Coordinates of C-alpha atoms in Angstrom, one line a residue:
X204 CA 0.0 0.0 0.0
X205 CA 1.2 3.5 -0.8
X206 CA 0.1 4.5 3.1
X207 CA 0.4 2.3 6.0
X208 CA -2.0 2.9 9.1
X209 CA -0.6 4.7 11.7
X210 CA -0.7 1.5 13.9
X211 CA 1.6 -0.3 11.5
X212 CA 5.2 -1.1 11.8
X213 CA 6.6 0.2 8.7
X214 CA 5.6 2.9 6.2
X215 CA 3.6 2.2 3.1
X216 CA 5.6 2.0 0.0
X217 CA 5.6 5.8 -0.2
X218 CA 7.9 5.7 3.0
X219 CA 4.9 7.6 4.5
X220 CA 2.2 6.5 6.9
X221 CA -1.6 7.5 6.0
X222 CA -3.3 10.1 8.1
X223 CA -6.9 10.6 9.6
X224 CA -8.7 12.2 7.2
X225 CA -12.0 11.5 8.3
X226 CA -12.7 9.2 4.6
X227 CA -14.6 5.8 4.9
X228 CA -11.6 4.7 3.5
X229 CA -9.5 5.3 6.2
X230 CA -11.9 4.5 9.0
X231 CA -12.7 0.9 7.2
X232 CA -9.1 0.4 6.6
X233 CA -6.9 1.7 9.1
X234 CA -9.9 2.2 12.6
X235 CA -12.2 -1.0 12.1
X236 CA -10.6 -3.9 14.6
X237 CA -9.1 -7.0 12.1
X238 CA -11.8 -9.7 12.2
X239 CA -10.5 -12.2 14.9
X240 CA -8.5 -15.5 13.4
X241 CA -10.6 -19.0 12.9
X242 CA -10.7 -21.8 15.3
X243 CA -7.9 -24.4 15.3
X244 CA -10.0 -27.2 13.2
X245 CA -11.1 -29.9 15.6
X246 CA -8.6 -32.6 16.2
X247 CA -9.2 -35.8 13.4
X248 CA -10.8 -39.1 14.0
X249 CA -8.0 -42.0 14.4
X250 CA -7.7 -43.4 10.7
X251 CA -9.9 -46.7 9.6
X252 CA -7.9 -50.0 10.0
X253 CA -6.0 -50.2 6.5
X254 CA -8.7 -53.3 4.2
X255 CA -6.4 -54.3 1.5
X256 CA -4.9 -56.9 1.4
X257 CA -6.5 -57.7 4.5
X258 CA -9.9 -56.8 6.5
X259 CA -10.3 -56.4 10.1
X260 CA -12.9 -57.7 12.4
X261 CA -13.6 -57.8 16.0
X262 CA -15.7 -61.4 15.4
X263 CA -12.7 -62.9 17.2
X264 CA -12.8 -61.7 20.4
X265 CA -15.3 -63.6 21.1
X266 CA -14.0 -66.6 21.3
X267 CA -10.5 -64.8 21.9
X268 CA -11.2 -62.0 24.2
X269 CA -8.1 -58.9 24.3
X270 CA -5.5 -59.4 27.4
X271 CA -6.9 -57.5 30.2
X272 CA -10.6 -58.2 29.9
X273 CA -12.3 -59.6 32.5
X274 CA -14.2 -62.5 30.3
X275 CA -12.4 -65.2 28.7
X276 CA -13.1 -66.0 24.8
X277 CA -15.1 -68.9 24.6
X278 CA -12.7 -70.7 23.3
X279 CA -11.4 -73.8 25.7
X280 CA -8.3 -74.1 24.4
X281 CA -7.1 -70.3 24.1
X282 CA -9.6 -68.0 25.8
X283 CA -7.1 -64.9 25.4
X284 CA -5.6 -62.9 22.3
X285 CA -1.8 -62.8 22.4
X286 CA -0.4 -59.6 20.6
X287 CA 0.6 -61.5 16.8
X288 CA 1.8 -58.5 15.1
X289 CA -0.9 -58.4 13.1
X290 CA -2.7 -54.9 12.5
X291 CA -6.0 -56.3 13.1
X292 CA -4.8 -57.3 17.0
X293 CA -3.3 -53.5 17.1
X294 CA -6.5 -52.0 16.0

């Protein structure tokens, strides 16, 4: 801008800094208060389980239930999940 407002911490381009001259121009530009800045955008969702090459299903815990739940699977012969690495056990 040729003119800076007087509030600004350089001069305009002109080396000069605009004065009050009672114009809408300078009361829009240099006296109305800057609109305030957005909201920070609302934290995201964890992703979705990755589906290829693989899908992921919770169907298992129930004859596996996850380590620390209270109820075992229903299976006799492993009633616990153990962590295999897999990203299905991580998700």
């Amino acid at each position: 801008a040729t003119y800076a407002c007087p509030s600004a911490d350089m001069p305009g381009t002109s080396g000069r800094y605009a004065w009050d001259d009672g114009s809408q121009c300078y009361t829009y530009c240099c006296l109305t208060p800057s609109p305030s800045p957005p909201p920070p955008p609302a934290p995201s969702r964890p992703p979705f389980p990755p589906w290829l090459p693989y899908q992921c299903s919770c169907d298992w815990t129930a004859e596996h239930a996850c380590p620390g739940w209270d109820s075992p699977g229903s299976s006799w012969l492993k009633p616990w999940a153990d962590d295999d690495g897999t990203k299905c056990f991580e998700y």
